[in-house]
XYZ file of N, CA and C in Angstrom:
468
model
N 42.481 -17.985 -12.702
C 41.681 -19.033 -12.104
C 41.227 -18.653 -10.689
N 42.022 -17.847 -9.968
C 41.659 -17.431 -8.610
C 40.455 -16.486 -8.629
N 40.246 -15.796 -9.710
C 39.154 -14.827 -9.800
C 37.804 -15.506 -10.043
N 37.798 -16.730 -10.541
C 36.550 -17.406 -10.876
C 35.625 -17.578 -9.662
N 36.103 -18.058 -8.511
C 35.196 -18.183 -7.350
C 34.641 -16.823 -6.911
N 35.460 -15.794 -6.982
C 34.993 -14.453 -6.594
C 33.932 -13.966 -7.575
N 34.155 -14.184 -8.844
C 33.188 -13.797 -9.868
C 31.873 -14.545 -9.673
N 31.931 -15.846 -9.420
C 30.722 -16.636 -9.202
C 29.966 -16.172 -7.962
N 30.688 -15.864 -6.906
C 30.063 -15.354 -5.687
C 29.389 -14.005 -5.960
N 30.077 -13.113 -6.658
C 29.509 -11.801 -6.987
C 28.240 -11.941 -7.829
N 28.257 -12.845 -8.793
C 27.084 -13.075 -9.634
C 25.923 -13.657 -8.822
N 26.231 -14.568 -7.903
C 25.184 -15.166 -7.063
C 24.548 -14.117 -6.148
N 25.370 -13.275 -5.550
C 24.859 -12.207 -4.677
C 24.005 -11.233 -5.479
N 24.487 -10.839 -6.648
C 23.740 -9.899 -7.497
C 22.408 -10.512 -7.906
N 22.402 -11.787 -8.242
C 21.159 -12.458 -8.645
C 20.177 -12.509 -7.476
N 20.659 -12.843 -6.289
C 19.799 -12.912 -5.109
C 19.204 -11.541 -4.803
N 20.031 -10.520 -4.771
C 19.547 -9.171 -4.478
C 18.580 -8.710 -5.567
N 18.908 -8.993 -6.800
C 18.053 -8.600 -7.926
C 16.695 -9.279 -7.919
N 16.627 -10.501 -7.416
C 15.354 -11.209 -7.348
C 14.563 -10.840 -6.101
N 15.253 -10.480 -5.032
C 14.565 -10.203 -3.768
C 14.050 -8.775 -3.674
N 14.803 -7.818 -4.174
C 14.458 -6.415 -3.966
C 14.089 -5.707 -5.257
N 13.133 -4.800 -5.160
C 12.757 -3.912 -6.251
C 12.933 -2.478 -5.764
N 13.233 -1.586 -6.661
C 13.259 -0.156 -6.357
C 12.076 0.452 -7.094
N 11.257 1.200 -6.358
C 10.094 1.833 -6.972
C 10.094 3.321 -6.709
N 9.461 4.050 -7.600
C 9.370 5.496 -7.450
C 7.950 5.983 -7.636
N 7.615 7.086 -6.993
C 6.299 7.702 -7.104
C 6.454 9.035 -7.805
N 5.970 9.118 -9.047
C 6.135 10.344 -9.821
C 4.882 11.216 -9.815
N 3.932 10.917 -8.938
C 2.717 11.727 -8.858
C 3.022 13.111 -8.290
N 2.274 14.091 -8.730
C 2.420 15.448 -8.197
C 1.876 15.496 -6.772
N 0.683 14.944 -6.563
C 0.077 14.884 -5.225
C 0.285 13.494 -4.656
N 1.349 13.331 -3.895
C 1.662 12.029 -3.307
C 0.836 11.795 -2.054
N 0.394 10.568 -1.858
C -0.348 10.234 -0.640
C 0.597 10.028 0.541
N 1.868 9.821 0.238
C 2.911 9.739 1.263
C 3.897 10.874 0.969
N 3.576 12.095 1.431
C 4.419 13.243 1.078
C 5.850 13.059 1.559
N 6.762 13.676 0.862
C 8.193 13.624 1.188
C 8.815 12.252 0.971
N 8.065 11.325 0.396
C 8.599 9.998 0.101
C 8.304 9.713 -1.361
N 9.359 9.391 -2.113
C 9.135 9.130 -3.532
C 9.967 7.997 -4.102
N 10.899 7.425 -3.306
C 11.666 6.257 -3.746
C 11.573 5.197 -2.649
N 11.257 3.966 -3.073
C 11.042 2.879 -2.124
C 11.871 1.660 -2.483
N 12.315 0.949 -1.448
C 12.924 -0.365 -1.597
C 11.837 -1.360 -1.201
N 11.552 -2.312 -2.075
C 10.504 -3.293 -1.818
C 11.151 -4.666 -1.646
N 10.950 -5.265 -0.477
C 11.480 -6.589 -0.171
C 10.422 -7.626 -0.542
N 10.597 -8.262 -1.689
C 9.595 -9.197 -2.199
C 9.562 -10.515 -1.418
N 10.546 -10.747 -0.566
C 10.565 -11.968 0.247
C 9.913 -11.753 1.606
N 9.637 -10.500 1.968
C 9.028 -10.204 3.269
C 7.582 -9.774 3.045
N 6.671 -10.712 3.204
C 5.246 -10.415 3.064
C 4.539 -10.488 4.411
N 5.318 -10.408 5.472
C 4.790 -10.401 6.834
C 4.492 -8.943 7.189
N 3.283 -8.499 6.881
C 2.899 -7.098 7.023
C 2.131 -6.906 8.325
N 2.539 -5.886 9.077
C 1.890 -5.536 10.338
C 1.277 -4.147 10.216
N 0.330 -3.861 11.088
C -0.298 -2.543 11.131
C 0.782 -1.472 11.242
N 0.712 -0.483 10.364
C 1.662 0.616 10.363
C 2.806 0.456 9.375
N 2.998 -0.750 8.835
C 4.064 -0.984 7.849
C 3.708 -0.361 6.503
N 4.735 0.008 5.752
C 4.535 0.335 4.346
C 4.496 -0.973 3.584
N 3.548 -1.081 2.659
C 3.455 -2.305 1.874
C 3.285 -1.964 0.402
N 3.859 -2.805 -0.440
C 3.707 -2.671 -1.886
C 2.756 -3.768 -2.355
N 1.865 -3.392 -3.274
C 0.889 -4.346 -3.784
C 0.508 -3.969 -5.212
N -0.115 -4.918 -5.896
C -0.579 -4.682 -7.268
C -2.033 -4.223 -7.229
N -2.305 -3.149 -7.957
C -3.652 -2.577 -8.001
C -4.642 -3.548 -8.637
N -5.835 -3.591 -8.056
C -6.992 -4.286 -8.622
C -8.215 -3.444 -8.295
N -9.078 -3.213 -9.265
C -10.324 -2.475 -9.052
C -10.096 -1.045 -8.569
N -9.064 -0.385 -9.020
C -8.728 0.958 -8.523
C -8.812 2.033 -9.599
N -9.511 1.723 -10.680
C -9.717 2.723 -11.724
C -10.590 3.840 -11.141
N -10.464 5.046 -11.552
C -9.693 5.539 -12.689
C -8.281 6.007 -12.324
N -7.892 5.882 -11.064
C -6.601 6.421 -10.641
C -5.428 5.489 -10.913
N -5.638 4.176 -10.774
C -4.573 3.207 -10.978
C -5.053 2.094 -11.888
N -4.172 1.664 -12.795
C -4.480 0.544 -13.690
C -4.259 -0.770 -12.946
N -5.034 -1.792 -13.297
C -4.814 -3.117 -12.713
C -3.372 -3.537 -12.970
N -2.723 -4.048 -11.933
C -1.344 -4.504 -12.043
C -0.310 -3.462 -11.668
N -0.699 -2.194 -11.619
C 0.240 -1.129 -11.250
C 0.703 -1.336 -9.812
N 1.980 -1.087 -9.542
C 2.519 -1.243 -8.193
C 2.208 0.015 -7.385
N 1.630 -0.195 -6.208
C 1.232 0.882 -5.307
C 1.910 0.651 -3.959
N 2.295 1.740 -3.287
C 2.810 1.655 -1.918
C 1.909 2.504 -1.030
N 1.415 1.902 0.030
C 0.563 2.581 1.011
C 0.907 2.053 2.403
N 0.284 2.654 3.396
C 0.446 2.214 4.780
C -0.614 1.163 5.086
N -0.209 0.059 5.678
C -1.163 -0.950 6.147
C -1.757 -0.413 7.448
N -2.848 0.331 7.322
C -3.456 0.979 8.491
C -4.283 -0.002 9.311
N -4.786 -1.047 8.666
C -5.575 -2.047 9.356
C -5.260 -3.434 8.832
N -5.377 -4.418 9.719
C -5.083 -5.811 9.363
C -6.266 -6.695 9.756
N -6.208 -7.950 9.371
C -7.272 -8.906 9.665
C -7.737 -8.795 11.118
N -9.065 -8.683 11.287
C -9.651 -8.617 12.628
C -9.897 -7.216 13.143
N -9.271 -6.204 12.537
C -9.497 -4.815 12.957
C -10.888 -4.376 12.524
N -11.468 -3.421 13.246
C -12.782 -2.876 12.931
C -12.626 -1.551 12.209
N -13.282 -1.455 11.051
C -13.229 -0.271 10.197
C -14.544 0.475 10.290
N -14.476 1.794 10.380
C -15.673 2.626 10.294
C -15.345 3.798 9.369
N -16.130 3.935 8.303
C -15.950 5.032 7.350
C -17.257 5.807 7.272
N -17.173 7.127 7.455
C -18.306 7.997 7.173
C -17.767 9.237 6.466
N -18.616 10.182 6.182
C -18.192 11.336 5.381
C -17.156 12.215 6.085
N -17.046 12.103 7.399
C -16.107 12.956 8.138
C -14.785 12.278 8.481
N -14.834 10.989 8.858
C -13.628 10.322 9.349
C -13.611 8.846 8.962
N -12.405 8.295 8.963
C -12.212 6.854 8.914
C -11.498 6.477 10.198
N -12.059 5.504 10.904
C -11.422 5.016 12.123
C -11.134 3.533 11.992
N -10.072 3.120 12.664
C -9.736 1.710 12.770
C -9.588 1.415 14.252
N -10.372 0.463 14.729
C -10.407 0.137 16.158
C -10.663 1.392 16.988
N -11.592 2.226 16.518
C -12.031 3.469 17.174
C -10.975 4.568 17.234
N -9.898 4.446 16.481
C -8.888 5.505 16.408
C -8.930 6.144 15.032
N -9.004 7.475 14.995
C -9.081 8.183 13.723
C -7.802 7.978 12.928
N -7.970 7.620 11.659
C -6.838 7.334 10.787
C -6.685 8.407 9.714
N -7.812 8.818 9.122
C -7.767 9.788 8.027
C -9.142 10.460 7.948
N -9.171 11.671 7.432
C -10.405 12.445 7.428
C -11.043 12.548 6.056
N -12.375 12.568 6.072
C -13.163 12.897 4.902
C -13.114 11.895 3.761
N -13.808 12.294 2.700
C -13.855 11.527 1.452
C -13.764 12.507 0.287
N -12.670 13.276 0.213
C -12.589 14.347 -0.780
C -12.601 13.888 -2.238
N -12.325 12.627 -2.503
C -12.305 12.167 -3.890
C -13.660 11.631 -4.366
N -14.650 11.619 -3.485
C -15.955 11.092 -3.891
C -16.544 11.889 -5.054
N -16.327 13.192 -5.055
C -16.834 14.026 -6.147
C -16.156 13.667 -7.471
N -14.818 13.472 -7.444
C -14.092 13.062 -8.660
C -14.581 11.713 -9.179
N -15.010 10.856 -8.266
C -15.507 9.534 -8.634
C -16.988 9.577 -9.003
N -17.583 10.765 -8.891
C -18.989 10.991 -9.223
C -19.911 10.099 -8.390
N -19.588 10.009 -7.076
C -20.391 9.220 -6.145
C -20.612 10.029 -4.880
N -21.750 9.844 -4.269
C -22.052 10.517 -3.002
C -21.172 9.924 -1.901
N -20.730 10.756 -0.943
C -19.931 10.223 0.170
C -20.612 9.064 0.904
N -21.940 9.075 0.957
C -22.657 7.994 1.648
C -22.429 6.629 0.995
N -22.030 6.616 -0.282
C -21.733 5.373 -1.002
C -20.599 4.597 -0.332
N -19.686 5.324 0.306
C -18.486 4.704 0.866
C -18.617 4.371 2.353
N -19.772 4.671 2.929
C -19.981 4.428 4.359
C -19.920 2.928 4.639
N -19.216 2.563 5.718
C -19.130 1.155 6.110
C -18.724 1.038 7.569
N -19.107 -0.053 8.173
C -18.681 -0.418 9.520
C -18.566 -1.932 9.503
N -17.335 -2.428 9.532
C -17.121 -3.861 9.369
C -15.772 -4.282 9.928
N -15.565 -5.573 9.976
C -14.308 -6.155 10.437
C -13.510 -6.600 9.216
N -12.207 -6.303 9.228
C -11.349 -6.711 8.107
C -11.309 -8.237 8.059
N -11.619 -8.817 6.895
C -11.650 -10.284 6.785
C -10.242 -10.893 6.782
N -10.167 -12.217 6.887
C -8.863 -12.895 6.819
C -8.139 -12.588 5.510
N -6.817 -12.529 5.590
C -5.944 -12.332 4.423
C -6.214 -11.007 3.709
N -6.569 -9.974 4.475
C -6.862 -8.673 3.878
C -6.245 -7.541 4.711
N -6.065 -6.397 4.040
C -5.483 -5.205 4.668
C -6.311 -3.987 4.279
N -6.337 -3.008 5.160
C -6.938 -1.710 4.878
C -5.770 -0.744 4.748
N -5.617 -0.120 3.590
C -4.455 0.727 3.357
C -4.865 2.189 3.174
N -3.986 3.078 3.614
C -4.219 4.517 3.457
C -2.907 5.207 3.131
N -3.052 6.458 2.758
C -1.901 7.340 2.635
C -1.839 8.214 3.873
N -1.057 9.277 3.789
C -0.945 10.208 4.916
C -1.677 11.515 4.655
N -2.290 11.634 3.480
C -3.030 12.855 3.162
C -4.494 12.507 2.919
N -5.363 13.452 3.199
C -6.795 13.224 3.008
C -7.135 12.909 1.558
N -6.336 13.412 0.612
C -6.612 13.194 -0.815
C -6.071 11.865 -1.337
N -5.586 11.012 -0.465
C -5.088 9.698 -0.871
C -6.236 8.858 -1.431
N -5.995 8.237 -2.582
C -6.967 7.297 -3.149
C -6.624 5.940 -2.539
N -7.428 5.509 -1.586
C -7.066 4.351 -0.779
C -8.285 3.486 -0.462
N -8.154 2.653 0.550
C -9.199 1.688 0.887
C -10.552 2.325 1.190
N -10.588 3.588 1.549
C -11.883 4.252 1.775
C -12.761 4.143 0.531
N -12.128 4.122 -0.636
C -12.853 4.158 -1.904
C -13.015 2.795 -2.565
N -12.035 1.913 -2.425
C -12.092 0.639 -3.132
C -11.985 -0.588 -2.238
N -11.882 -0.416 -0.938
C -11.907 -1.570 -0.044
C -10.547 -2.170 0.255
N -10.518 -3.467 0.353
C -9.341 -4.172 0.868
C -8.301 -4.494 -0.190
N -7.071 -4.656 0.312
C -5.985 -5.269 -0.454
C -5.866 -6.677 0.120
N -5.816 -7.672 -0.769
C -5.771 -9.063 -0.333
C -4.362 -9.638 -0.496
N -4.106 -10.696 0.244
C -2.780 -11.331 0.239
C -2.237 -11.580 -1.164
N -3.090 -12.007 -2.095
C -2.598 -12.326 -3.444
C -2.090 -11.085 -4.187
N -2.428 -9.885 -3.714
C -1.966 -8.646 -4.345
C -0.626 -8.175 -3.778
N -0.263 -8.649 -2.597
C 0.921 -8.137 -1.882
C 2.201 -8.545 -2.594
N 3.051 -7.561 -2.840
C 4.373 -7.800 -3.421
C 5.391 -7.951 -2.301
N 5.284 -7.114 -1.268
C 6.195 -7.210 -0.138
C 6.197 -5.946 0.701
N 6.974 -5.997 1.737
C 7.116 -4.840 2.615
C 7.962 -3.781 1.909
N 7.595 -2.531 2.093
C 8.304 -1.430 1.441
C 8.985 -0.551 2.489
N 10.082 0.045 2.067
C 10.847 0.949 2.932
C 11.110 2.224 2.154
N 10.754 3.370 2.742
C 10.974 4.650 2.065
C 12.456 4.983 2.131
N 13.050 5.267 0.991
C 14.469 5.657 0.929
C 14.615 7.169 0.897
N 13.803 7.817 0.085
C 13.846 9.281 -0.041
C 12.429 9.801 -0.097
């Protein structure tokens, strides 16, 4: 009978942790976040700031990602930031974030197709990887609040 409260507490803790956190892995050969392939995702923390890793569900990201697939990228820009994309660089608030548009050829589109200069709208994020070959917001635009799963932390 003394073990019952301990068992109930253990089950409650396991349930809370199991509902709050997800473990995700990146099995791609060319990772956009090199040296990182296992992530802890806190589904209760959706307070994302510039520079945070964030997990979100893919939308409109074919042919590289299926709708609903979980993606982890860096929140390089947040609501109100100014984005500028051209064939040579992407800048956020006039600071260079990532270079070029190397995937435009794979997407069968001219680099000029992706050119933009705009302000990130409310409830939106501009996400990137750490490599120029990252398939990110340069190609498909914003990640919106309804897509966000939570803040991510690289474990390995």
